[in-house]
Amino acid sequence: MNKTILSFMIAVFSLSIFHAQTPATNSSSKIYESIQKLNFLGSVLYIAAHPDDENTRLIAYMSNQIKARTAYLSLTRGDGGQNLIGSDIRELLGVLRTQELLAARRIDGGEQLFTRANDFGYSKHPDETFEIWDKDDVLSDVVLAIRTFQPDIIINRFDHRSPGTTHGHHTGSALLSVEAFELANDKTAFPKQLNKTTLWQPKRLFFNTSYWFYGSQEKFDAADKSNMISFDIGTYYPLKGLSNNEVAALARSQHLCQGFGNLTQRGTQQEYIEFLKGEPLKNNDDIFDGIDTTWNRVKGGKEIGDILYEVEKNFNFTNPSKHIPQLVEAYKLLQNIEDEHWKVQKTKELLNIIEMCAGLYLEASAETNYATQNEAIKLNIEILNRSETPITLVGFKTTNNVNVSKNIALKNNIKYNFNEILKIKADQQPTTPYWLNTKGTLGMYKVDDESLIGLPETPRAYQIEFNLLINNTPITFTKDVIQRYSKPDKGELFRPFEIIPEASASITEKVIIFNSDEKHHISVVVKAGHDNLTGKVEIQHPENWMVSPKSQKVSIAYKGEERSYNFTLTPPKNASEGVISPIVYVGDKAYSKELIEIDYSHIPLQTVLLPSETKVVRLDIQKKGTNIAYIQGAGDVVPESLEQIGYHVEYLITDEISPENLQKYDAVVVGIRAYNTLDDLQFKQQQLFDFVAQGGNMIVQYNTNRGLKVENIAPYPLSLSRDRVTDENAKVRFLNPEHPVLNYPNKITQKDFEGWTQERGLYFPNSWGKEFTPILAMHDKNESDKDGSLLIAKYGKGYYIYTGLSFFREFPVGVSGAYRLFANMLSLGKENTNTQEN
């Protein structure tokens, strides 16, 4: 195998490395478990569609009980979902969910892979899914994952035989897996891949079934299970002090943005997989039946196995470093085997074990967590050998091929520090998720560098190679450059080392709505990537809009400092939409991207560069009422959006809901999934209904029908369902065209439903009391009308409104019709007041 292929495989096999995490605590138990896995030569690939689809119980079992190398192939990064812990959505949500998957894999012992498929939102059938995804490209990526990872066993999360019964992405993932099972060993399928990988035929394909797919536990109990294997996934691991299900629950709880923090389950529990394709099982108790998972699997492996099985059998928990001579000998033999796949993978595992046994601490910490092109960064190199093993530091080498010779014998527990300079290359590209570098389509990411396809993250730009002699054998360990620092209130912290542009710019408002031709002041925030940044900043704008001044000089003294530059934007007199973008000119270079940081405590800090764009909309909108109370649910930008069109919005927490506080508002708006996430809201329902009865309006946005915290979501009977309309262009029919909500103060027409994004709405009610008036009907292809997207009921003097329409998706992209309709909802019953505002 050539050097390029080997480098690619090393990159893929390093998927589970967590950049800039706190160094792991490498106990003797962890070392022993790593040796057990080192001595198992078998692998499992679990395939599904989204972050959170994976069965962490089964992944943890395969990795920790069977000891198989296990990976999860998620076809998408989950961009189309909601975020329960912040406002990051779409591309940024995909970055967050990618990191949550990596956090889960670090706990359950798996690795993480992806395709280029983009989660465009809910799909009702795989046929629709494949119309939006490029099926051939996604299938190619699944085949590439199989050829590269070389799984013996593939397990699908979903059933390929039941299209239309669940999310189209779900069934689509299973259909692609079934097809790829054979294609991975077909030299006529995606032949270009064979320049960097090899043909591979998995042994067996399974479906991870359960009672859920049968409709009930009773039906599943009665089902024929002769074609299934079951596992007791409740097994207890004394070396961890945890059961498999406890490990799995900790892993699944990393999906915080989806609200999956949950209680652990303990005790015996059965998990089932159904045989689909491949070589039939002779022994139904062994998923690897007929597969040699010992070192005898590879030519020349027996001699390696003789050494490593002896280490496992007589492992010294008190002093693991006693095994280093044997481990080094196995390492030397391993470099001579012909099977490149197992050579690369087992070398990686073995080096990690040698490092742990020696108590080696190898770190390259930068003085800052980011730098720009041509910048010189101070590094602190720290090396520590915490064993009696004879280890010599020959030297270290940077990514720029700068070699530093040392030839120092590393004494036991003596720390060695070296100060070096890291010079950032003049053509070094900024750090950002590689799949966001080039604009893709609704269904697909565009990845220009094909060698990156499948990787969860962009490989780090700068690393240090530590060249050591261990027992007189040359061994190299490679570490990413990171930043280690401390905060008085948090202690020692670690961050990734990023490359950023010398200048970035952003406009705080991502959508600016003008309901008149009055001027609007815009603040452009410019961030300096290095000291003494000078240049100028301008705003690109549509021809019929005006910006003044044309440009402003930029002068920022310190790296990381931000300065605001104010411009005035004047809209046209008539309705118009467009995009404005700030551009910073530094010398002969132009910078038009925004630097975004995603910072949550359960994932490493993420730095993302995206085009800095703000949608501007001049619309003709009228409204009644001014003061709005907003009860925040799962997180959205509806309050900020309402302020754009002249409402005064105040956040109202549940403790503040009282008759006295409510009387100052014209309306109360309840955020998305508030009744799924706010436990105390159930105790405030009657006070909210009383507010409506006294003349206020209450708008409740969508909630899921599972996990409701209240018994009665409305003052009249109202039952939520899973009904949704995923086609954002689905025709909308007016059921009650004379209803005030469609006529006052804005006349709503079919034009107001143009330009919607991702979907019409979700979790519509499917039954309701006679007091409700349904306003709109819509449906997806080959379905009947759904009438529950907007329901309005008079209650006392006011109006209660329930809507599953996706205002939370339409407002951030400036869909003018969504604003006009929402203003009408807020204005209901106020025809005779004198608070109209243009």
Tab-separated table of C-alpha atoms in Angstrom, residues 385-805:
chain	number	residue	atom	x	y	z
A	385	ASN	CA	8.185	9.396	31.635
A	386	ARG	CA	6.514	7.944	34.747
A	387	SER	CA	8.184	4.545	34.691
A	388	GLU	CA	11.596	2.908	35.068
A	389	THR	CA	11.558	1.964	31.379
A	390	PRO	CA	14.622	3.310	29.548
A	391	ILE	CA	13.207	5.984	27.244
A	392	THR	CA	15.213	8.556	25.318
A	393	LEU	CA	13.788	11.699	23.774
A	394	VAL	CA	15.535	11.773	20.403
A	395	GLY	CA	13.718	14.977	19.471
A	396	PHE	CA	10.487	16.315	18.075
A	397	LYS	CA	9.249	17.595	14.749
A	398	THR	CA	6.524	20.093	13.884
A	399	THR	CA	4.021	19.924	11.049
A	400	ASN	CA	6.322	22.344	9.200
A	401	ASN	CA	9.074	19.689	9.267
A	402	VAL	CA	11.139	21.680	11.737
A	403	ASN	CA	13.278	19.107	13.567
A	404	VAL	CA	14.534	19.732	17.086
A	405	SER	CA	17.180	17.287	18.341
A	406	LYS	CA	17.448	16.535	22.066
A	407	ASN	CA	18.861	13.036	22.832
A	408	ILE	CA	17.842	13.204	26.488
A	409	ALA	CA	17.340	10.161	28.686
A	410	LEU	CA	13.941	10.619	30.346
A	411	LYS	CA	14.312	9.832	34.023
A	412	ASN	CA	11.402	8.432	36.000
A	413	ASN	CA	8.864	11.136	36.937
A	414	ILE	CA	11.169	14.024	36.000
A	415	LYS	CA	9.362	16.646	33.934
A	416	TYR	CA	11.114	18.140	30.911
A	417	ASN	CA	9.909	21.422	29.425
A	418	PHE	CA	11.081	23.065	26.209
A	419	ASN	CA	10.053	26.382	24.698
A	420	GLU	CA	9.754	26.420	20.921
A	421	ILE	CA	8.321	28.673	18.218
A	422	LEU	CA	5.657	27.402	15.829
A	423	LYS	CA	5.566	29.362	12.571
A	424	ILE	CA	2.190	29.292	10.875
A	425	LYS	CA	2.465	28.742	7.133
A	426	ALA	CA	1.710	31.642	4.801
A	427	ASP	CA	-0.873	29.604	2.901
A	428	GLN	CA	-2.416	27.863	5.903
A	429	GLN	CA	-6.190	27.580	5.529
A	430	PRO	CA	-8.385	28.526	8.510
A	431	THR	CA	-9.803	25.840	10.782
A	432	THR	CA	-13.475	25.146	10.154
A	433	PRO	CA	-15.652	22.078	9.635
A	434	TYR	CA	-14.586	20.814	6.219
A	435	TRP	CA	-18.123	20.004	5.067
A	436	LEU	CA	-19.075	23.700	5.395
A	437	ASN	CA	-16.210	25.067	3.274
A	438	THR	CA	-18.216	25.043	0.053
A	439	LYS	CA	-21.930	25.708	-0.280
A	440	GLY	CA	-23.822	22.488	-0.859
A	441	THR	CA	-27.424	21.699	-1.740
A	442	LEU	CA	-30.542	21.124	0.341
A	443	GLY	CA	-29.715	17.438	0.556
A	444	MET	CA	-25.934	17.194	0.236
A	445	TYR	CA	-22.753	18.709	1.582
A	446	LYS	CA	-20.102	19.474	-0.994
A	447	VAL	CA	-16.651	18.204	-0.020
A	448	ASP	CA	-13.920	19.297	-2.427
A	449	ASP	CA	-11.189	17.226	-0.785
A	450	GLU	CA	-12.383	13.642	-1.257
A	451	SER	CA	-9.868	12.325	1.277
A	452	LEU	CA	-11.959	13.971	4.015
A	453	ILE	CA	-15.225	12.209	3.164
A	454	GLY	CA	-16.423	10.226	6.152
A	455	LEU	CA	-14.306	11.930	8.792
A	456	PRO	CA	-16.204	13.467	11.716
A	457	GLU	CA	-13.889	16.487	11.973
A	458	THR	CA	-11.349	18.439	10.009
A	459	PRO	CA	-7.877	17.051	10.814
A	460	ARG	CA	-5.913	19.420	13.005
A	461	ALA	CA	-3.557	21.738	11.156
A	462	TYR	CA	-0.583	21.493	13.542
A	463	GLN	CA	0.869	18.544	15.403
A	464	ILE	CA	4.100	17.614	17.113
A	465	GLU	CA	5.845	14.297	16.484
A	466	PHE	CA	7.686	13.065	19.565
A	467	ASN	CA	10.509	10.773	18.443
A	468	LEU	CA	11.511	8.408	21.245
A	469	LEU	CA	13.712	5.406	21.792
A	470	ILE	CA	11.896	2.877	23.973
A	471	ASN	CA	14.022	-0.137	24.823
A	472	ASN	CA	16.290	0.992	21.969
A	473	THR	CA	13.406	0.856	19.499
A	474	PRO	CA	12.439	4.046	17.592
A	475	ILE	CA	8.804	4.894	18.278
A	476	THR	CA	6.973	8.087	17.327
A	477	PHE	CA	3.929	9.543	19.086
A	478	THR	CA	1.979	12.351	17.403
A	479	LYS	CA	0.065	14.942	19.426
A	480	ASP	CA	-2.121	17.821	18.329
A	481	VAL	CA	-1.073	21.294	19.368
A	482	ILE	CA	-3.579	22.499	21.962
A	483	GLN	CA	-3.848	25.273	24.510
A	484	ARG	CA	-3.737	24.377	28.199
A	485	TYR	CA	-4.709	27.210	30.498
A	486	SER	CA	-6.543	27.864	33.734
A	487	LYS	CA	-9.335	29.990	35.161
A	488	PRO	CA	-9.637	30.761	38.864
A	489	ASP	CA	-13.266	29.609	38.953
A	490	LYS	CA	-12.816	26.508	36.766
A	491	GLY	CA	-9.254	25.283	37.169
A	492	GLU	CA	-7.220	23.692	34.370
A	493	LEU	CA	-8.820	23.814	30.931
A	494	PHE	CA	-7.936	22.673	27.413
A	495	ARG	CA	-8.910	24.144	24.066
A	496	PRO	CA	-8.189	23.201	20.453
A	497	PHE	CA	-5.555	25.248	18.629
A	498	GLU	CA	-7.270	26.915	15.675
A	499	ILE	CA	-6.193	28.855	12.603
A	500	ILE	CA	-8.421	31.856	11.918
A	501	PRO	CA	-8.440	34.603	9.249
A	502	GLU	CA	-6.619	37.843	10.009
A	503	ALA	CA	-10.018	39.534	9.892
A	504	SER	CA	-13.622	38.428	10.200
A	505	ALA	CA	-16.830	40.424	10.240
A	506	SER	CA	-20.420	39.958	11.279
A	507	ILE	CA	-23.693	41.792	11.526
A	508	THR	CA	-25.459	40.857	14.753
A	509	GLU	CA	-28.908	40.778	13.169
A	510	LYS	CA	-29.280	37.905	10.709
A	511	VAL	CA	-32.617	39.191	9.486
A	512	ILE	CA	-33.664	42.829	9.439
A	513	ILE	CA	-37.319	43.536	8.780
A	514	PHE	CA	-38.403	47.005	7.656
A	515	ASN	CA	-42.102	47.802	7.957
A	516	SER	CA	-41.513	51.328	6.647
A	517	ASP	CA	-38.904	53.142	4.557
A	518	GLU	CA	-37.210	54.558	7.645
A	519	LYS	CA	-33.431	54.180	7.912
A	520	HIS	CA	-31.875	51.520	10.106
A	521	HIS	CA	-28.536	51.707	11.877
A	522	ILE	CA	-26.368	48.629	11.403
A	523	SER	CA	-23.346	47.679	13.441
A	524	VAL	CA	-20.616	45.631	11.736
A	525	VAL	CA	-18.360	43.868	14.229
A	526	VAL	CA	-14.822	43.283	12.975
A	527	LYS	CA	-12.529	40.879	14.833
A	528	ALA	CA	-8.760	41.054	14.519
A	529	GLY	CA	-6.863	37.807	14.080
A	530	HIS	CA	-3.547	39.483	14.891
A	531	ASP	CA	-2.142	42.671	16.419
A	532	ASN	CA	-2.251	45.982	14.530
A	533	LEU	CA	-4.915	45.099	12.004
A	534	THR	CA	-5.543	47.872	9.493
A	535	GLY	CA	-7.797	48.021	6.460
A	536	LYS	CA	-11.315	49.069	5.572
A	537	VAL	CA	-14.815	47.619	5.871
A	538	GLU	CA	-17.703	47.911	3.444
A	539	ILE	CA	-21.199	46.454	3.119
A	540	GLN	CA	-22.313	44.813	-0.089
A	541	HIS	CA	-26.027	45.438	-0.702
A	542	PRO	CA	-28.781	45.115	-3.336
A	543	GLU	CA	-28.954	47.929	-5.895
A	544	ASN	CA	-32.249	49.379	-4.653
A	545	TRP	CA	-30.970	49.670	-1.074
A	546	MET	CA	-28.624	52.402	0.151
A	547	VAL	CA	-25.728	52.179	2.629
A	548	SER	CA	-23.779	55.060	4.099
A	549	PRO	CA	-20.949	55.669	4.512
A	550	LYS	CA	-19.597	53.629	1.610
A	551	SER	CA	-16.649	52.362	3.674
A	552	GLN	CA	-14.854	52.932	6.966
A	553	LYS	CA	-11.240	52.572	7.999
A	554	VAL	CA	-10.416	49.649	10.264
A	555	SER	CA	-7.715	49.964	12.888
A	556	ILE	CA	-7.574	47.407	15.716
A	557	ALA	CA	-4.588	47.261	18.028
A	558	TYR	CA	-4.794	43.827	19.612
A	559	LYS	CA	-5.319	40.255	18.507
A	560	GLY	CA	-8.769	38.999	19.458
A	561	GLU	CA	-10.112	42.530	19.918
A	562	GLU	CA	-13.456	43.402	18.341
A	563	ARG	CA	-14.582	46.821	17.159
A	564	SER	CA	-17.963	47.946	15.877
A	565	TYR	CA	-18.416	50.131	12.812
A	566	ASN	CA	-21.786	51.784	12.293
A	567	PHE	CA	-23.529	52.111	8.938
A	568	THR	CA	-26.957	53.377	7.940
A	569	LEU	CA	-29.135	51.202	5.717
A	570	THR	CA	-32.029	52.766	3.825
A	571	PRO	CA	-34.639	50.428	2.314
A	572	PRO	CA	-36.589	51.115	-0.864
A	573	LYS	CA	-40.124	52.490	-0.594
A	574	ASN	CA	-41.688	49.323	-2.023
A	575	ALA	CA	-41.552	45.697	-0.932
A	576	SER	CA	-38.126	44.178	-1.521
A	577	GLU	CA	-35.865	41.406	-0.251
A	578	GLY	CA	-32.119	40.921	-0.487
A	579	VAL	CA	-28.884	40.084	1.298
A	580	ILE	CA	-26.237	42.394	2.724
A	581	SER	CA	-22.701	41.224	3.528
A	582	PRO	CA	-19.801	42.963	5.309
A	583	ILE	CA	-16.384	42.716	3.674
A	584	VAL	CA	-13.081	43.633	5.314
A	585	TYR	CA	-10.181	44.538	3.019
A	586	VAL	CA	-6.667	44.053	4.405
A	587	GLY	CA	-4.036	44.830	1.817
A	588	ASP	CA	-4.978	42.905	-1.313
A	589	LYS	CA	-7.110	40.370	0.569
A	590	ALA	CA	-10.840	40.465	1.208
A	591	TYR	CA	-12.528	38.710	4.136
A	592	SER	CA	-16.269	38.104	4.074
A	593	LYS	CA	-16.787	35.334	6.617
A	594	GLU	CA	-18.054	35.399	10.154
A	595	LEU	CA	-16.153	33.656	12.942
A	596	ILE	CA	-18.610	31.749	15.138
A	597	GLU	CA	-17.767	29.948	18.352
A	598	ILE	CA	-19.938	27.095	19.629
A	599	ASP	CA	-19.223	26.840	23.319
A	600	TYR	CA	-20.920	24.254	25.525
A	601	SER	CA	-19.393	22.562	28.532
A	602	HIS	CA	-19.930	18.998	27.264
A	603	ILE	CA	-18.042	19.456	23.964
A	604	PRO	CA	-14.776	21.143	23.004
A	605	LEU	CA	-14.957	24.727	21.789
A	606	GLN	CA	-15.835	24.762	18.090
A	607	THR	CA	-14.697	27.474	15.683
A	608	VAL	CA	-16.799	27.806	12.545
A	609	LEU	CA	-16.389	30.108	9.556
A	610	LEU	CA	-19.546	30.827	7.575
A	611	PRO	CA	-20.413	33.476	4.976
A	612	SER	CA	-21.464	36.615	6.839
A	613	GLU	CA	-24.867	37.409	5.425
A	614	THR	CA	-27.941	39.238	6.678
A	615	LYS	CA	-31.283	39.047	4.937
A	616	VAL	CA	-33.060	42.397	4.616
A	617	VAL	CA	-36.788	42.551	3.978
A	618	ARG	CA	-38.893	45.612	3.223
A	619	LEU	CA	-42.486	44.600	3.728
A	620	ASP	CA	-45.827	46.246	4.175
A	621	ILE	CA	-47.030	45.051	7.559
A	622	GLN	CA	-49.553	46.413	10.015
A	623	LYS	CA	-50.273	45.298	13.531
A	624	LYS	CA	-52.401	45.863	16.603
A	625	GLY	CA	-51.087	45.658	20.117
A	626	THR	CA	-47.588	46.316	21.351
A	627	ASN	CA	-46.617	44.470	24.527
A	628	ILE	CA	-45.904	40.759	24.241
A	629	ALA	CA	-44.886	38.276	26.937
A	630	TYR	CA	-42.789	35.362	25.683
A	631	ILE	CA	-42.465	32.068	27.564
A	632	GLN	CA	-39.293	30.449	26.277
A	633	GLY	CA	-39.449	26.754	25.418
A	634	ALA	CA	-36.790	24.723	23.652
A	635	GLY	CA	-35.111	27.798	22.187
A	636	ASP	CA	-35.874	29.932	19.127
A	637	VAL	CA	-35.500	33.494	17.857
A	638	VAL	CA	-39.199	34.333	17.714
A	639	PRO	CA	-38.943	37.114	20.361
A	640	GLU	CA	-36.147	38.895	18.493
A	641	SER	CA	-38.092	38.489	15.271
A	642	LEU	CA	-41.211	40.072	16.729
A	643	GLU	CA	-39.158	43.008	17.969
A	644	GLN	CA	-38.017	43.499	14.367
A	645	ILE	CA	-41.559	44.444	13.382
A	646	GLY	CA	-42.125	46.800	16.290
A	647	TYR	CA	-43.397	44.698	19.170
A	648	HIS	CA	-42.072	45.147	22.677
A	649	VAL	CA	-41.269	41.628	23.870
A	650	GLU	CA	-40.415	40.593	27.420
A	651	TYR	CA	-39.316	37.114	28.476
A	652	LEU	CA	-41.551	35.707	31.172
A	653	ILE	CA	-40.335	32.820	33.314
A	654	THR	CA	-42.878	30.531	34.947
A	655	ASP	CA	-42.330	31.956	38.429
A	656	GLU	CA	-43.328	35.385	37.117
A	657	ILE	CA	-46.646	34.282	35.637
A	658	SER	CA	-49.319	35.909	37.751
A	659	PRO	CA	-52.544	37.874	37.117
A	660	GLU	CA	-50.779	41.091	38.134
A	661	ASN	CA	-47.858	40.583	35.765
A	662	LEU	CA	-49.982	39.395	32.858
A	663	GLN	CA	-52.373	42.365	32.840
A	664	LYS	CA	-49.804	44.646	31.149
A	665	TYR	CA	-49.529	42.459	28.036
A	666	ASP	CA	-51.631	42.371	24.892
A	667	ALA	CA	-50.651	38.775	24.205
A	668	VAL	CA	-48.678	35.846	25.583
A	669	VAL	CA	-46.674	33.710	23.159
A	670	VAL	CA	-45.525	30.270	24.278
A	671	GLY	CA	-42.266	29.087	22.686
A	672	ILE	CA	-41.748	25.821	20.856
A	673	ARG	CA	-41.981	22.692	23.012
A	674	ALA	CA	-42.495	24.719	26.184
A	675	TYR	CA	-45.019	22.162	27.412
A	676	ASN	CA	-42.418	19.440	26.841
A	677	THR	CA	-39.593	21.201	28.671
A	678	LEU	CA	-41.041	23.388	31.454
A	679	ASP	CA	-42.254	21.271	34.373
A	680	ASP	CA	-43.748	24.198	36.297
A	681	LEU	CA	-45.816	25.510	33.414
A	682	GLN	CA	-48.593	23.060	34.319
A	683	PHE	CA	-49.225	25.020	37.505
A	684	LYS	CA	-49.707	28.275	35.577
A	685	GLN	CA	-52.169	27.076	32.960
A	686	GLN	CA	-55.314	28.408	34.621
A	687	GLN	CA	-53.741	31.831	35.133
A	688	LEU	CA	-52.878	31.927	31.429
A	689	PHE	CA	-56.397	30.878	30.472
A	690	ASP	CA	-57.806	33.571	32.796
A	691	PHE	CA	-55.607	36.106	30.994
A	692	VAL	CA	-57.258	35.064	27.709
A	693	ALA	CA	-60.733	35.203	29.223
A	694	GLN	CA	-60.095	38.789	30.259
A	695	GLY	CA	-59.249	39.846	26.684
A	696	GLY	CA	-55.684	38.779	26.034
A	697	ASN	CA	-54.453	36.552	23.217
A	698	MET	CA	-52.462	33.393	23.845
A	699	ILE	CA	-50.456	31.785	21.028
A	700	VAL	CA	-49.062	28.313	21.693
A	701	GLN	CA	-46.473	27.049	19.209
A	702	TYR	CA	-45.832	23.400	18.477
A	703	ASN	CA	-45.235	20.742	21.114
A	704	THR	CA	-44.583	17.050	20.650
A	705	ASN	CA	-47.389	14.726	21.614
A	706	ARG	CA	-45.060	12.669	23.791
A	707	GLY	CA	-43.685	14.019	27.040
A	708	LEU	CA	-46.282	16.727	27.645
A	709	LYS	CA	-46.033	18.215	31.130
A	710	VAL	CA	-49.706	19.249	31.215
A	711	GLU	CA	-52.956	17.353	31.061
A	712	ASN	CA	-54.845	20.082	29.189
A	713	ILE	CA	-52.793	22.116	26.774
A	714	ALA	CA	-55.813	24.279	25.865
A	715	PRO	CA	-58.968	25.519	27.606
A	716	TYR	CA	-60.991	23.252	25.286
A	717	PRO	CA	-60.347	19.666	24.144
A	718	LEU	CA	-57.280	19.490	21.909
A	719	SER	CA	-55.308	16.376	21.002
A	720	LEU	CA	-51.838	16.549	19.454
A	721	SER	CA	-50.676	14.048	16.861
A	722	ARG	CA	-47.600	13.339	14.774
A	723	ASP	CA	-49.238	14.874	11.685
A	724	ARG	CA	-46.907	17.131	9.775
A	725	VAL	CA	-46.439	18.600	6.313
A	726	THR	CA	-42.809	18.348	5.298
A	727	ASP	CA	-43.107	19.879	1.835
A	728	GLU	CA	-42.412	23.558	2.379
A	729	ASN	CA	-44.105	24.267	-0.958
A	730	ALA	CA	-47.266	22.285	-0.197
A	731	LYS	CA	-50.401	24.073	-1.392
A	732	VAL	CA	-52.265	25.880	1.393
A	733	ARG	CA	-56.042	26.005	1.257
A	734	PHE	CA	-58.001	28.610	3.248
A	735	LEU	CA	-60.777	26.793	5.141
A	736	ASN	CA	-62.305	29.986	6.523
A	737	PRO	CA	-61.267	32.766	4.129
A	738	GLU	CA	-63.423	35.343	5.915
A	739	HIS	CA	-61.875	34.734	9.343
A	740	PRO	CA	-60.241	37.898	10.768
A	741	VAL	CA	-56.863	36.179	11.083
A	742	LEU	CA	-56.660	36.033	7.276
A	743	ASN	CA	-57.909	39.574	6.750
A	744	TYR	CA	-56.927	41.939	9.543
A	745	PRO	CA	-54.824	43.981	9.776
A	746	ASN	CA	-53.001	42.316	6.849
A	747	LYS	CA	-54.746	40.588	3.959
A	748	ILE	CA	-53.243	37.082	3.811
A	749	THR	CA	-52.987	35.537	0.337
A	750	GLN	CA	-51.292	32.558	-1.246
A	751	LYS	CA	-48.239	34.757	-1.797
A	752	ASP	CA	-47.671	34.793	1.967
A	753	PHE	CA	-46.918	31.061	1.843
A	754	GLU	CA	-44.193	31.386	-0.769
A	755	GLY	CA	-40.544	30.988	0.190
A	756	TRP	CA	-41.120	28.883	3.307
A	757	THR	CA	-38.209	26.706	4.341
A	758	GLN	CA	-37.783	23.065	5.425
A	759	GLU	CA	-41.461	22.364	6.172
A	760	ARG	CA	-44.913	23.855	6.624
A	761	GLY	CA	-45.282	22.586	10.155
A	762	LEU	CA	-45.270	19.660	12.537
A	763	TYR	CA	-47.170	17.876	15.323
A	764	PHE	CA	-50.524	19.253	14.237
A	765	PRO	CA	-53.543	18.497	16.407
A	766	ASN	CA	-55.805	15.861	14.822
A	767	SER	CA	-58.861	16.334	16.984
A	768	TRP	CA	-60.275	19.344	18.808
A	769	GLY	CA	-63.390	20.709	20.439
A	770	LYS	CA	-66.161	22.440	18.499
A	771	GLU	CA	-64.974	25.737	19.991
A	772	PHE	CA	-61.946	25.722	17.673
A	773	THR	CA	-62.002	27.045	14.124
A	774	PRO	CA	-59.486	25.441	11.736
A	775	ILE	CA	-58.043	28.062	9.408
A	776	LEU	CA	-55.783	26.247	6.944
A	777	ALA	CA	-55.591	22.893	5.163
A	778	MET	CA	-52.461	21.415	3.592
A	779	HIS	CA	-50.968	18.040	2.844
A	780	ASP	CA	-47.933	16.257	1.505
A	781	LYS	CA	-47.941	14.304	-1.748
A	782	ASN	CA	-50.347	11.329	-1.790
A	783	GLU	CA	-51.846	12.277	1.580
A	784	SER	CA	-55.138	13.698	2.750
A	785	ASP	CA	-55.540	17.265	3.980
A	786	LYS	CA	-54.255	18.131	7.443
A	787	ASP	CA	-56.518	20.797	8.980
A	788	GLY	CA	-54.830	21.287	12.358
A	789	SER	CA	-51.936	23.614	11.528
A	790	LEU	CA	-53.717	26.728	12.854
A	791	LEU	CA	-56.619	26.490	15.287
A	792	ILE	CA	-58.323	29.490	16.895
A	793	ALA	CA	-60.889	29.541	19.712
A	794	LYS	CA	-62.660	32.458	21.364
A	795	TYR	CA	-62.321	32.080	25.132
A	796	GLY	CA	-64.074	34.740	27.166
A	797	LYS	CA	-63.019	38.080	25.724
A	798	GLY	CA	-59.782	36.855	24.162
A	799	TYR	CA	-58.437	34.242	21.791
A	800	TYR	CA	-56.548	31.008	22.340
A	801	ILE	CA	-54.484	30.038	19.280
A	802	TYR	CA	-52.622	26.776	18.724
A	803	THR	CA	-50.279	26.515	15.748
A	804	GLY	CA	-47.925	23.847	14.477
A	805	LEU	CA	-46.769	26.087	11.638
